Short mmCIF file of C-alpha atoms in Angstrom, two decimals:
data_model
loop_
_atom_site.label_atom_id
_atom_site.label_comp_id
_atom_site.label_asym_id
_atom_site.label_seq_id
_atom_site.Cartn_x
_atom_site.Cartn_y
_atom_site.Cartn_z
CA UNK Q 96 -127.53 114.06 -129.29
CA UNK Q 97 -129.35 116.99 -127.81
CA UNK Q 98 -132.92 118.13 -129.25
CA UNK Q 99 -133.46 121.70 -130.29
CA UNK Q 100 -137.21 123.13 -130.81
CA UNK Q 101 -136.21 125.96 -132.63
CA UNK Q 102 -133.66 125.45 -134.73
CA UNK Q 103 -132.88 127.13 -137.93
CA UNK Q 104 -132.49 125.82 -141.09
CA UNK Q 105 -128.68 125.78 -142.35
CA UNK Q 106 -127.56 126.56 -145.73
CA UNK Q 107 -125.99 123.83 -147.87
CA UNK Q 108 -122.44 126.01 -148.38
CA UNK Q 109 -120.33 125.81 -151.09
CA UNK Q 110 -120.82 121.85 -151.65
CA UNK Q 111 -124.25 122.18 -152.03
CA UNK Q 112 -123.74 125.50 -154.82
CA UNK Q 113 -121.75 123.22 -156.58
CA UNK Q 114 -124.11 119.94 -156.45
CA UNK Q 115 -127.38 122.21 -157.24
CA UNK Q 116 -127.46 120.28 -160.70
CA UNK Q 117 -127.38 117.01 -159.71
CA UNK Q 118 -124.40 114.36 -159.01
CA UNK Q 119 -121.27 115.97 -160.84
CA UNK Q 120 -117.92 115.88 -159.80
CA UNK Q 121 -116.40 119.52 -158.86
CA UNK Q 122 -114.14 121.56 -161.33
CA UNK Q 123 -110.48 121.90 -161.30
CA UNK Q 124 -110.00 124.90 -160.48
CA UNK Q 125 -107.88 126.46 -163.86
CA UNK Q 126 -103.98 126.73 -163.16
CA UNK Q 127 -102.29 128.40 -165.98
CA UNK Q 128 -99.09 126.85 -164.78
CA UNK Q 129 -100.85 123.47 -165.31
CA UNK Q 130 -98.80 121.45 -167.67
CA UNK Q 131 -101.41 118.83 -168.16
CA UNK Q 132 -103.99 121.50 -169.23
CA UNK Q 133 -103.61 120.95 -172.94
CA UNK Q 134 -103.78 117.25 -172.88
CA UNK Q 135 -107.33 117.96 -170.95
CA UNK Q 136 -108.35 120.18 -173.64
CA UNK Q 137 -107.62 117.26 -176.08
CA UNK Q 138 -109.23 114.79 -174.03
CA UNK Q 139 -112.07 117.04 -173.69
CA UNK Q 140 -112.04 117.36 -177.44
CA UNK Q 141 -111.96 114.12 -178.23
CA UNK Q 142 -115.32 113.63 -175.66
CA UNK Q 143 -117.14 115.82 -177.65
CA UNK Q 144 -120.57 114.26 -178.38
CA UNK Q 145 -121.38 116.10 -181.62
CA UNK Q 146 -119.46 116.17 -184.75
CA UNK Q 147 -119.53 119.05 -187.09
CA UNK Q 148 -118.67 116.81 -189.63
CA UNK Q 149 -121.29 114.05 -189.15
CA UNK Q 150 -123.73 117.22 -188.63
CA UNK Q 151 -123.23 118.81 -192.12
CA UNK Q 152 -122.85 115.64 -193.70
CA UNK Q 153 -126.20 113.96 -192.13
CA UNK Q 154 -127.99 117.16 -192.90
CA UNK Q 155 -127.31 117.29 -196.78
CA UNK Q 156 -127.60 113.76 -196.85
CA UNK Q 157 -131.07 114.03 -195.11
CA UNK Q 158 -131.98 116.48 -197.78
CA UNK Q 159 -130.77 114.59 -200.82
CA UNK Q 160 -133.11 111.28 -199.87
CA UNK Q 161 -136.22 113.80 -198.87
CA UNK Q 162 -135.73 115.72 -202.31
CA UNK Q 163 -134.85 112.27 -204.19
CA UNK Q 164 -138.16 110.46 -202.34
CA UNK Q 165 -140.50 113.37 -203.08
CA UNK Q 166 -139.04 113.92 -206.44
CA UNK Q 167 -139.71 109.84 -207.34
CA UNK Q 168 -143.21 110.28 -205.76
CA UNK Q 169 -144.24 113.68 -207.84
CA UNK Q 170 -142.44 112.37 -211.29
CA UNK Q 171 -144.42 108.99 -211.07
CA UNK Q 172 -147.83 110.86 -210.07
CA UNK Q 173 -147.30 113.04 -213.25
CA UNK Q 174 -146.56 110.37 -215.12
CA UNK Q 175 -149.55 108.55 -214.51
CA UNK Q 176 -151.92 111.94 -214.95
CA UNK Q 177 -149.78 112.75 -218.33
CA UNK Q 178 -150.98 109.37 -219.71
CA UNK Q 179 -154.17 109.99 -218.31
CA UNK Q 180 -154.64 113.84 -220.06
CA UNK Q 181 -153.07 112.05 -223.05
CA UNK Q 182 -155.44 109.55 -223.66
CA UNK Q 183 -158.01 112.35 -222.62
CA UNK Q 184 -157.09 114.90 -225.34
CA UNK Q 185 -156.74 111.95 -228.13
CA UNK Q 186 -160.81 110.94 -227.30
CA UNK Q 187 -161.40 114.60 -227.22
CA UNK Q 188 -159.86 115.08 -230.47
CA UNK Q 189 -161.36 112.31 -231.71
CA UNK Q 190 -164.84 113.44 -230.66
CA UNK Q 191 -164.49 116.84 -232.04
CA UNK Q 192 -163.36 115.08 -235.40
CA UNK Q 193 -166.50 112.91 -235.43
CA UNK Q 194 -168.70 115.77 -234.63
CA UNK Q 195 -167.31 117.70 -237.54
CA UNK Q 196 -167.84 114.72 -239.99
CA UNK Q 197 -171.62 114.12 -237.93
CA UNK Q 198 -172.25 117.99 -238.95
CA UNK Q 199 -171.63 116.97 -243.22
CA UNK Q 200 -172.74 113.89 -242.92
CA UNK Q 201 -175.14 112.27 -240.34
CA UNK Q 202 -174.54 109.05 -242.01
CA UNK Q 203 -170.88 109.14 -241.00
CA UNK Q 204 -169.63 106.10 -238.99
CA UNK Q 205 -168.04 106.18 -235.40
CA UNK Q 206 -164.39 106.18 -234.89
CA UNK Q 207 -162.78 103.02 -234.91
CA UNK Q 208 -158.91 103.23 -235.36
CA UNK Q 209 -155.78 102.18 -233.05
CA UNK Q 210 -157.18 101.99 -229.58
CA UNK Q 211 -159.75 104.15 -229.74
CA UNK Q 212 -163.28 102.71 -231.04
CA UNK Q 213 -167.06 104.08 -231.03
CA UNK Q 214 -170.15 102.50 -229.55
CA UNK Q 215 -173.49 103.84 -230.61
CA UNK Q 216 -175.49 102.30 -227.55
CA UNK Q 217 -174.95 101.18 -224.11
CA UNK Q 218 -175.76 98.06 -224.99
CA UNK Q 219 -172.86 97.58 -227.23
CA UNK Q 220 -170.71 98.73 -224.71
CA UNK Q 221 -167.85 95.37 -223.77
CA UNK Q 222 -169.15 93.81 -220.88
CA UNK Q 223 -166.60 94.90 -218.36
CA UNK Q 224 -167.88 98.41 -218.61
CA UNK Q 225 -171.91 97.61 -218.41
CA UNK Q 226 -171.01 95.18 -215.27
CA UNK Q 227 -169.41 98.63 -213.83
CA UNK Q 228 -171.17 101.49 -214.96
CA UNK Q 229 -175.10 102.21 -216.07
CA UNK Q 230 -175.79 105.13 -218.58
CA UNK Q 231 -176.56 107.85 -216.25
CA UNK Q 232 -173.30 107.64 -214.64
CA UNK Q 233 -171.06 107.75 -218.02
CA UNK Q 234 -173.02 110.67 -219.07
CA UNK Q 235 -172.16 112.41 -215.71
CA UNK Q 236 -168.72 111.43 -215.55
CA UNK Q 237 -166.86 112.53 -219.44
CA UNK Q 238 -163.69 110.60 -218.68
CA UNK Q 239 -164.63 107.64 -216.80
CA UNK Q 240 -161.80 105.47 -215.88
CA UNK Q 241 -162.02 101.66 -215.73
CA UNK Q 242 -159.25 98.82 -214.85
CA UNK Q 243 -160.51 95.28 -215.01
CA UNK Q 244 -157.56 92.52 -214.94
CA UNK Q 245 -155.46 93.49 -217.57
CA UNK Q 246 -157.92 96.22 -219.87
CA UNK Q 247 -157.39 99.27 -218.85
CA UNK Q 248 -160.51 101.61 -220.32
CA UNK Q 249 -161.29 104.98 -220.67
CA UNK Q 250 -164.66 106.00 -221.42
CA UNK Q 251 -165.59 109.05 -223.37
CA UNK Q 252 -169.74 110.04 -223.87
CA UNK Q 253 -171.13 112.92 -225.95
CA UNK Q 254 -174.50 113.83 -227.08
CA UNK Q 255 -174.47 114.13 -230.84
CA UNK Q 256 -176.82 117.03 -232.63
CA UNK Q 257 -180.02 114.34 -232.66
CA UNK Q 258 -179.32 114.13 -228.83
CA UNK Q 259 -178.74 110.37 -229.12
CA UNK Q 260 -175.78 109.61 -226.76
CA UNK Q 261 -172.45 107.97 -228.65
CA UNK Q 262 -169.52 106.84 -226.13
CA UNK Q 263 -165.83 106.16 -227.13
CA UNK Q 264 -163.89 104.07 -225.52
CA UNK Q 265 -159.50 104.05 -225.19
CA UNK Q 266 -159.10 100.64 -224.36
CA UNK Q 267 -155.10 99.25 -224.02
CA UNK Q 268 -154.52 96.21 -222.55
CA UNK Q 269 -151.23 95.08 -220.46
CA UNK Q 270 -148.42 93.18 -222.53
CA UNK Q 271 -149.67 94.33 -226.48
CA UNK Q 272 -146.17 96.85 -225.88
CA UNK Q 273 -143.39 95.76 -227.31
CA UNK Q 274 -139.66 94.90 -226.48
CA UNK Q 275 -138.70 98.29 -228.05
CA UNK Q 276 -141.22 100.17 -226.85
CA UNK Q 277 -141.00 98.61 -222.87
CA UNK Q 278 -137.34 99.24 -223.19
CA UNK Q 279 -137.57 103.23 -224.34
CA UNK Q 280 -140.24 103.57 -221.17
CA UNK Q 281 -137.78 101.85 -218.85
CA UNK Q 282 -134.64 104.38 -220.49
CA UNK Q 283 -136.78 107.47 -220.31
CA UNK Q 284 -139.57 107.18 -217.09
CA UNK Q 285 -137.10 104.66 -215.03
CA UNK Q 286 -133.47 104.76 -215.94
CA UNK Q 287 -132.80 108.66 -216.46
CA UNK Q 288 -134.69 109.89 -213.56
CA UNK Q 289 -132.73 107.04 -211.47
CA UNK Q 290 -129.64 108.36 -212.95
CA UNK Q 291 -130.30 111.73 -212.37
CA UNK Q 292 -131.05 111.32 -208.90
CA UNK Q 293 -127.33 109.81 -208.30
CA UNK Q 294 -126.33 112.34 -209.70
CA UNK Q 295 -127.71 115.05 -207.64
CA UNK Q 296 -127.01 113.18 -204.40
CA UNK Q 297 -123.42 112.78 -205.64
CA UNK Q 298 -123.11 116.58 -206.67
CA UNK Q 299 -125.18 117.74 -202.93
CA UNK Q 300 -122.22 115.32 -201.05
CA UNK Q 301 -119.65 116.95 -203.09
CA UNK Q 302 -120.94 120.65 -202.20
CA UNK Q 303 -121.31 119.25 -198.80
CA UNK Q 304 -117.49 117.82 -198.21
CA UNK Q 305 -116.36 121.05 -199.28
CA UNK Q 306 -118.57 123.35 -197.28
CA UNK Q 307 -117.62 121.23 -194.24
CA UNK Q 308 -113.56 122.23 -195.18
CA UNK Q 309 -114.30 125.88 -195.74
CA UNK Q 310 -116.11 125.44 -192.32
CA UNK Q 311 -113.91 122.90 -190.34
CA UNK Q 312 -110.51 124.22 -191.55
CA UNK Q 313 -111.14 127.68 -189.42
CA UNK Q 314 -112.99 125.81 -186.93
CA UNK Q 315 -109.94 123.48 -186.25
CA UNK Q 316 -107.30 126.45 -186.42
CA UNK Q 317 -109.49 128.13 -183.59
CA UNK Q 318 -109.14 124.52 -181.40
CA UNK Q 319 -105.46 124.50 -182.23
CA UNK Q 320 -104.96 128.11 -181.06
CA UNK Q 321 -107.40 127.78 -177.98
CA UNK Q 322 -105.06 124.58 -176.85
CA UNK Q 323 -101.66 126.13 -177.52
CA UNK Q 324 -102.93 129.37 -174.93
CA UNK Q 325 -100.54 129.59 -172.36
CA UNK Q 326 -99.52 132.50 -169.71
CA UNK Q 327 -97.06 133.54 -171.59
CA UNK Q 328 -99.13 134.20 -175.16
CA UNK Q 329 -102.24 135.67 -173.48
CA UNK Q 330 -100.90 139.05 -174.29
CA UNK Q 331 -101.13 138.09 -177.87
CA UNK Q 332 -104.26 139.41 -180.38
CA UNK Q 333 -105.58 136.13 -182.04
CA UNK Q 334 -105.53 135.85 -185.61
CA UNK Q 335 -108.01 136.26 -187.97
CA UNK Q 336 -110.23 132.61 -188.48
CA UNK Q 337 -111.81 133.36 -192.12
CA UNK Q 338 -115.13 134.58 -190.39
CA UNK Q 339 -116.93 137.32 -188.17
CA UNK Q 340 -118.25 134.46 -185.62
CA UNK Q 341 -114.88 132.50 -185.29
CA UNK Q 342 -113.19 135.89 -184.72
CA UNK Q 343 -115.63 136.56 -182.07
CA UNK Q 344 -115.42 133.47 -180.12
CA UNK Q 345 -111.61 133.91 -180.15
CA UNK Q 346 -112.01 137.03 -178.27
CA UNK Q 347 -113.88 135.14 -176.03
CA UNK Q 348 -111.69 132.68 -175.21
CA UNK Q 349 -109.00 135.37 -175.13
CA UNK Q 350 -110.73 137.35 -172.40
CA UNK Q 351 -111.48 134.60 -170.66
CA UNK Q 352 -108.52 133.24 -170.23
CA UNK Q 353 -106.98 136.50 -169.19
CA UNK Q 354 -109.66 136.80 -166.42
CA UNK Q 355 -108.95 133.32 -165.31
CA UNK Q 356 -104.96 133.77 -165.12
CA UNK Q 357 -105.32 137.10 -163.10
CA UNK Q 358 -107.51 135.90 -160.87
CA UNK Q 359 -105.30 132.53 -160.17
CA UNK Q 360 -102.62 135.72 -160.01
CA UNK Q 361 -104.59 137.36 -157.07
CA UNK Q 362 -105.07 133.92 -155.67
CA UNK Q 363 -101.84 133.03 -154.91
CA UNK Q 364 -100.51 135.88 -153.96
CA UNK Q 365 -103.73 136.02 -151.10
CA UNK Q 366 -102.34 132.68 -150.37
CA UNK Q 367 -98.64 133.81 -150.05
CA UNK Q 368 -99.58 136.67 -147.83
CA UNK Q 369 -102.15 135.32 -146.20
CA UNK Q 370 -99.63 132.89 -145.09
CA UNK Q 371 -96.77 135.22 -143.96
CA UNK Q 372 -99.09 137.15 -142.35
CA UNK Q 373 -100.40 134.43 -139.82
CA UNK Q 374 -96.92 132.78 -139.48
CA UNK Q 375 -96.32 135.64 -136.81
CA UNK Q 376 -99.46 135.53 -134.95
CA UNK Q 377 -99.86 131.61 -134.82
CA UNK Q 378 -96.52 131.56 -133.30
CA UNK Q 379 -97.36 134.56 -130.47
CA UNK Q 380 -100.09 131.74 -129.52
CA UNK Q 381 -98.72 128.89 -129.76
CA UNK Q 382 -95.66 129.95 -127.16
CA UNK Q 383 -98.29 131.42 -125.05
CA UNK Q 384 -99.80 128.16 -124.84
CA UNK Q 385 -97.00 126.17 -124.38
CA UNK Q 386 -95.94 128.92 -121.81
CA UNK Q 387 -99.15 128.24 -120.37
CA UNK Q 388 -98.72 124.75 -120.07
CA UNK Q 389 -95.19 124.92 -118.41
CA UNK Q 390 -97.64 127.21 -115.23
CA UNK Q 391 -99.78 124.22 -114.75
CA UNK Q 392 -102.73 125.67 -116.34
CA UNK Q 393 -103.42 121.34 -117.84
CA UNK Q 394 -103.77 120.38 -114.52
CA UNK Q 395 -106.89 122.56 -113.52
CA UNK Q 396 -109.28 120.67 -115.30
CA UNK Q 397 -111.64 124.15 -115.77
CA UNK Q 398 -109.12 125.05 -118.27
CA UNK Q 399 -108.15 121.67 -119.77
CA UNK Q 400 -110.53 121.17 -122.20
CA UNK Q 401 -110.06 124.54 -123.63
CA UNK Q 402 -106.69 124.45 -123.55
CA UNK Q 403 -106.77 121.31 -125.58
CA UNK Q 404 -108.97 123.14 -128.27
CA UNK Q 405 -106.77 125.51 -128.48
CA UNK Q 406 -103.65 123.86 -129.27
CA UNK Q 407 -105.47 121.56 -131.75
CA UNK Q 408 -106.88 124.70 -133.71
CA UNK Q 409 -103.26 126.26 -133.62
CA UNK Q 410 -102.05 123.08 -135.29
CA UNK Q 411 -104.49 123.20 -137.53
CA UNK Q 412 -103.33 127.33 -138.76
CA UNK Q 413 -100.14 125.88 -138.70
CA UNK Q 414 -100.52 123.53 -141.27
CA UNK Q 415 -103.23 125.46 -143.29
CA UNK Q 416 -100.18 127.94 -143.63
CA UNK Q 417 -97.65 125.46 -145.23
CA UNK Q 418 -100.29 124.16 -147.59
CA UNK Q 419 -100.97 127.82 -148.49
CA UNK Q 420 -97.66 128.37 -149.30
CA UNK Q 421 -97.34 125.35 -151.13
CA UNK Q 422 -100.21 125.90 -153.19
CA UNK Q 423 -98.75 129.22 -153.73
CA UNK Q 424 -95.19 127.52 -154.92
CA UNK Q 425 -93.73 129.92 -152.19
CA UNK Q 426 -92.18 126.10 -151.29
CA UNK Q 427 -90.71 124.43 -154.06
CA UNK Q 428 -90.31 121.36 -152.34
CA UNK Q 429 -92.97 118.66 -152.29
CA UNK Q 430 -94.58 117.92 -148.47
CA UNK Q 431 -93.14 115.14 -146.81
CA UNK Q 432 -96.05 111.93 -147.23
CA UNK Q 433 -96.22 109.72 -144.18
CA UNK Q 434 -98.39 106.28 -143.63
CA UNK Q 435 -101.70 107.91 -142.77
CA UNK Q 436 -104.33 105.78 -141.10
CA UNK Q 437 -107.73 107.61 -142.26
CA UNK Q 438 -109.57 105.93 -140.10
CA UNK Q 439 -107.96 107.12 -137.15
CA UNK Q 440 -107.47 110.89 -138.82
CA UNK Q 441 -111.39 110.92 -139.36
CA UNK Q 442 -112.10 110.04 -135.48
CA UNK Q 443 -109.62 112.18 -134.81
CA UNK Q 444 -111.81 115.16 -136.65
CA UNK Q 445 -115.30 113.98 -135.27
CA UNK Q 446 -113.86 114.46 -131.90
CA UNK Q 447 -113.13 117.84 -132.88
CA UNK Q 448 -115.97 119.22 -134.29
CA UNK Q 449 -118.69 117.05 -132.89
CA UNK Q 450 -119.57 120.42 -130.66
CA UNK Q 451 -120.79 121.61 -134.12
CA UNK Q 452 -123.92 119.37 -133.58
CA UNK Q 453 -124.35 119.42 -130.02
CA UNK Q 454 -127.89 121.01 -129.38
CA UNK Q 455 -129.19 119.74 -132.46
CA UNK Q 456 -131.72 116.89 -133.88
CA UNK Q 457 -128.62 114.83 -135.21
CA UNK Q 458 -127.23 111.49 -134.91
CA UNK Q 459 -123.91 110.58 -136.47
CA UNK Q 460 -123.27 106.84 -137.52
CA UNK Q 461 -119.59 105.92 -138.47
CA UNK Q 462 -118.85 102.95 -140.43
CA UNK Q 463 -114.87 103.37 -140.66
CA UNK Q 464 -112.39 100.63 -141.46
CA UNK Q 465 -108.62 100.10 -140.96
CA UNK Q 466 -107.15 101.88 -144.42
CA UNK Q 467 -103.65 103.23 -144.44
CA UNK Q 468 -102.84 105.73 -147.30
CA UNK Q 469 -99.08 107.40 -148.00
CA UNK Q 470 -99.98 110.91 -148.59
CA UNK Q 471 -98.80 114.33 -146.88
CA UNK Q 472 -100.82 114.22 -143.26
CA UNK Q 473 -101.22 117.82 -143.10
CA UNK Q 474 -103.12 117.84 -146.50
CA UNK Q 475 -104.95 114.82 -145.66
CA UNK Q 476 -106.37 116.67 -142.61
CA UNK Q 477 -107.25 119.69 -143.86
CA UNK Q 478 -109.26 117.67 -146.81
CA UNK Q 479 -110.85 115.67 -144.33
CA UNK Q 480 -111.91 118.21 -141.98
CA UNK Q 481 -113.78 120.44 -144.46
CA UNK Q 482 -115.50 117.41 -145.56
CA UNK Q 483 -116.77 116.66 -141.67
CA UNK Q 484 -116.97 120.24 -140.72
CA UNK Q 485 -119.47 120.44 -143.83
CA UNK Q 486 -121.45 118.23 -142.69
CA UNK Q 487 -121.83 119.19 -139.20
CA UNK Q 488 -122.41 122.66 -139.76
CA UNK Q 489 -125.31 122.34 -142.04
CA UNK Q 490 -127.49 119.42 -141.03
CA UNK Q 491 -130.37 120.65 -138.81
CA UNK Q 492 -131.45 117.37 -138.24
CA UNK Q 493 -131.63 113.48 -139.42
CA UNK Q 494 -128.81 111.69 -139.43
CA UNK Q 495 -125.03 111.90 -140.92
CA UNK Q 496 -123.47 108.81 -141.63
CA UNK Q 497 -119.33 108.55 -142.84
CA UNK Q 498 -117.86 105.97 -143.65
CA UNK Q 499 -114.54 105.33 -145.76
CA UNK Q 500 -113.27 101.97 -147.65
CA UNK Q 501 -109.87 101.48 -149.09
CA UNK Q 502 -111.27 103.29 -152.12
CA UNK Q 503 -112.53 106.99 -150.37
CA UNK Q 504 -114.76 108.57 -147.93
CA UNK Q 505 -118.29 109.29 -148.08
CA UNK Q 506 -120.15 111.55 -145.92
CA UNK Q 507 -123.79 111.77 -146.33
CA UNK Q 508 -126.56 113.97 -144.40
CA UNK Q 509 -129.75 115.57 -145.11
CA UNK Q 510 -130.61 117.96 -147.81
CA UNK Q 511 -132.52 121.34 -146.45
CA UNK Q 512 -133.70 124.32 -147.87
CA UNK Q 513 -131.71 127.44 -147.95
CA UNK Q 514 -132.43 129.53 -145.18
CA UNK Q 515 -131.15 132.63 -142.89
CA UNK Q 516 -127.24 132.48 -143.11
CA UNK Q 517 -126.13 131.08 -139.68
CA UNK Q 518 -122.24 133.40 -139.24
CA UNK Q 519 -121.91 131.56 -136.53
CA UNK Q 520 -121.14 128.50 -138.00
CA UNK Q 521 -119.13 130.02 -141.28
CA UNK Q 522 -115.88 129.67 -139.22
CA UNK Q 523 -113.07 127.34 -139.76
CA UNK Q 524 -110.71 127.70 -143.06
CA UNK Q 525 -112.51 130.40 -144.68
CA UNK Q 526 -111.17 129.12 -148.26
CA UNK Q 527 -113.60 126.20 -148.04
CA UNK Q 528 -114.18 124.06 -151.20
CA UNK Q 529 -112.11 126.01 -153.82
CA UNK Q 530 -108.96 124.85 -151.46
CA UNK Q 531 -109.91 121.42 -151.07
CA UNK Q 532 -110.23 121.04 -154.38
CA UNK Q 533 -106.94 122.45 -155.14
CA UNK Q 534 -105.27 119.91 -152.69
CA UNK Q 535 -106.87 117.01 -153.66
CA UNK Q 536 -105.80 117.49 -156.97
CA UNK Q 537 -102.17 118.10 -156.29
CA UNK Q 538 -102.26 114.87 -154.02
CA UNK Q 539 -103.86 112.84 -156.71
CA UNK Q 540 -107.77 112.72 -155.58
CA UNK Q 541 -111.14 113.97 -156.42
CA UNK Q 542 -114.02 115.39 -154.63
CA UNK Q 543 -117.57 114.42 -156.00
CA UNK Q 544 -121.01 115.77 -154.67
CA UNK Q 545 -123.92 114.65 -155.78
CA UNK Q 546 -127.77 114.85 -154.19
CA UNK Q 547 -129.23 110.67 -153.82
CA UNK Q 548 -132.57 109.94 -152.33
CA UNK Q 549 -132.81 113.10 -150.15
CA UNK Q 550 -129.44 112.96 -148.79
CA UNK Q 551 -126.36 115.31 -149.71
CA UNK Q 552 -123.00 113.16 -150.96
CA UNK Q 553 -119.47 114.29 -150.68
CA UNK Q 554 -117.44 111.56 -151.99
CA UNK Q 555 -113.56 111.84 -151.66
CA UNK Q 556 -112.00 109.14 -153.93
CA UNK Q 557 -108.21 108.19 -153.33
CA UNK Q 558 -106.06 106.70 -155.57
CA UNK Q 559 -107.14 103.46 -154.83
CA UNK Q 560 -110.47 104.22 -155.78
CA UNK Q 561 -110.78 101.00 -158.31
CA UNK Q 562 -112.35 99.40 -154.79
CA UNK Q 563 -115.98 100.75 -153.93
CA UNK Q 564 -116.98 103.37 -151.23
CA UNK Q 565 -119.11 101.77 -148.72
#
């Protein structure tokens, strides 16, 4: 191909709008008349990713372990500090007691009853506590705590009115509690708060279930009356869904829809006169060119060429009109589907448009095999040749490969920036990707555009399209 210094970058089009996310395949276009619509709905339904459900369910359930945990954690911490202020008020009563006695009579001896006993020295202190503690740190510390194997201490030192220092000592050891006793512990710090905990997580899960059917009830009458929308109930007010934000969304939907099925409306009737209109004109040219051929004007080879062009574009109105009118149901009948070699069709296109790229940095590569398809020719072509016409007009440089495979066609080319809008090169159908989208969904296709590894994709997958594009 030619080389061009200054050439301008081209616009991606319409394709390139619709593949600005990423790889996606494009949108049918909504068709009220669609009688496959509300099985889509389902199916996109039954897609859905997130259940409401499963939400309000795995939230309270969330909640009930988190309050259950941190309820186990904070009743067994103040279980352990209630013993431990217990035993602390009993030495503190008993040391009060003793104090009183001291006060009548110095002579009185130290406490020594249940587990709570008097020492009068250090030195007659048990040994666990001397091999842990010296004197100055008991008298700093008024409950010191000590656990050695299974003695569990609790030392308590006060300075008596001769300032002679007196400790007393809670001192329980594991295993001295009985059967009776363990078993009330187990019932009251173990079994009931257990219990109680079911409880709550069984109550939460009920108040959960039915919050989800005071939700989902309204919820699922909205995504039964969104399905059942048709043309001829759009004129309808929804009905009232329980709440303000249901209500809402229905009015939504409803104004949506409504938007949607007028401008499908306008559409086809653009389409319908649209068509009629060019009927006349297509036909003023197309005698004039077959008048034209009948004077010779083939055999002067200035005016071949052109005349060639010419004919081929008229063809191409030609059928672009029947497929508008079909699209517009101005023709009830289905087009006529013929053996359709897409391999010749494509070459057939190339040859063309290739004046598209002449002048520019671009190579074209073709990798096309022999694949025969039944399908209407005149839709076939008009599919195919926005596809290559795409291409063409918007690649600036690099290279554009096609190729097609008994499952589709792929035409790749380089991605470039958006730039100065190019008119020149906005010719051809003027209807673009919205009507090749339409047609390859009547014929059975799909279009798919995606952006891989700096190139641009269009992807045209046939109904064969269990075999892989090249």
């Amino acid at each position: 191909m030619g080389r061009n210094s200054a050439r301008k970058q081209q616009p991606q089009g319409a394709y390139a709008q619709a593949a600005a996310k990423g790889g996606q395949t494009l949108p049918r276009t909504f068709d009220p008349d669609d009688p496959g619509r509300r099985i889509r709905a389902q199916e996109t339904t039954v897609k859905c990713r997130h259940s409401l459900q499963k939400s309000i369910i795995s939230f309270f359930v969330l909640t009930c372990v988190v309050l259950v945990v941190g309820y186990t954690f904070f009743l067994s911490n103040y279980l352990r500090r209630g013993f431990e202020l217990f035993v602390e008020f009993r030495l503190e009563e008993a040391s009060t007691n003793y104090l009183k006695e001291y006060a009548r009579n110095p002579d009185v001896p130290l406490p020594d009853q249940g587990h709570i006993r008097g020492y009068a020295h250090f030195r007659d202190l048990p040994l666990d506590i001397r091999n842990n503690y010296d004197a100055q740190q008991l008298r700093s510390d008024p409950f010191a705590y000590l656990h050695v194997g299974k003695s569990h201490y609790k030392i308590h030192s006060l300075t008596r009115p001769d300032d002679a220092t007196v400790y007393l000592v809670y001192q329980s050891i594991e295993g001295e509690v009985s059967k009776s006793a363990h078993r009330k512990f187990d019932f009251y710090y173990f079994y009931t708060p257990a219990l109680a905990g079911l409880l709550s997580i069984i109550v939460v899960l009920a108040l959960a279930f039915v919050l989800f059917k005071r939700i989902a009830n309204p919820v699922e009458s909205l995504h039964k009356w969104t399905i059942s929308l048709s043309p001829e109930n759009l004129d309808k007010e929804p009905r009232k869904f329980k709440y303000d934000e249901l209500d809402n969304v229905a009015q939504m939907i409803l104004a949506t829809s409504r938007r949607l099925t007028a401008g499908m409306a306008r559409e086809k009737r653009f389409h319908k006169y649209a068509s009629h209109e060019l009927r006349t004109p297509i036909a003023i040219i197309q005698n004039n060119l077959e008048l034209m051929e009948r004077q010779g004007i083939t055999q002067d080879n200035r005016y071949k060429s052109s005349h060639k062009r010419m004919t081929k574009a008229v063809r191409n109105m030609k059928h672009l009109t029947v497929a508008l009118l079909w699209l517009s149901r101005e023709m009830e009948s289905p087009l006529p589907e013929q053996e359709v070699r897409i391999d010749d069709c494509i070459r057939e296109i190339i040859d063309e448009n290739v004046y598209l790229i002449e002048g520019k940095e671009v190579s074209l590569s073709t990798d096309l095999q022999p694949v025969t398809l039944r399908t209407p020719p005149t839709l076939a072509h008009i599919i195919l040749t926005n596809l290559v016409r795409n291409a063409f007009q918007h690649s600036c440089d690099g290279e554009i490969r096609i190729s097609n495979s008994p499952g589709g066609i792929k035409v790749a080319n380089r991605i470039h920036s958006s730039g100065e809008n190019d008119t020149a090169n906005n010719d051809g159908y003027g209807l673009g990707l919205q009507l090749s989208q339409q047609l390859v969904d009547k014929i059975g296709w799909k279009i798919e555009v995606a952006e891989e590894d700096g190139q641009f994709l269009t992807r045209v997958l046939t109904s064969q399209a269990d075999t892989p594009i090249i």
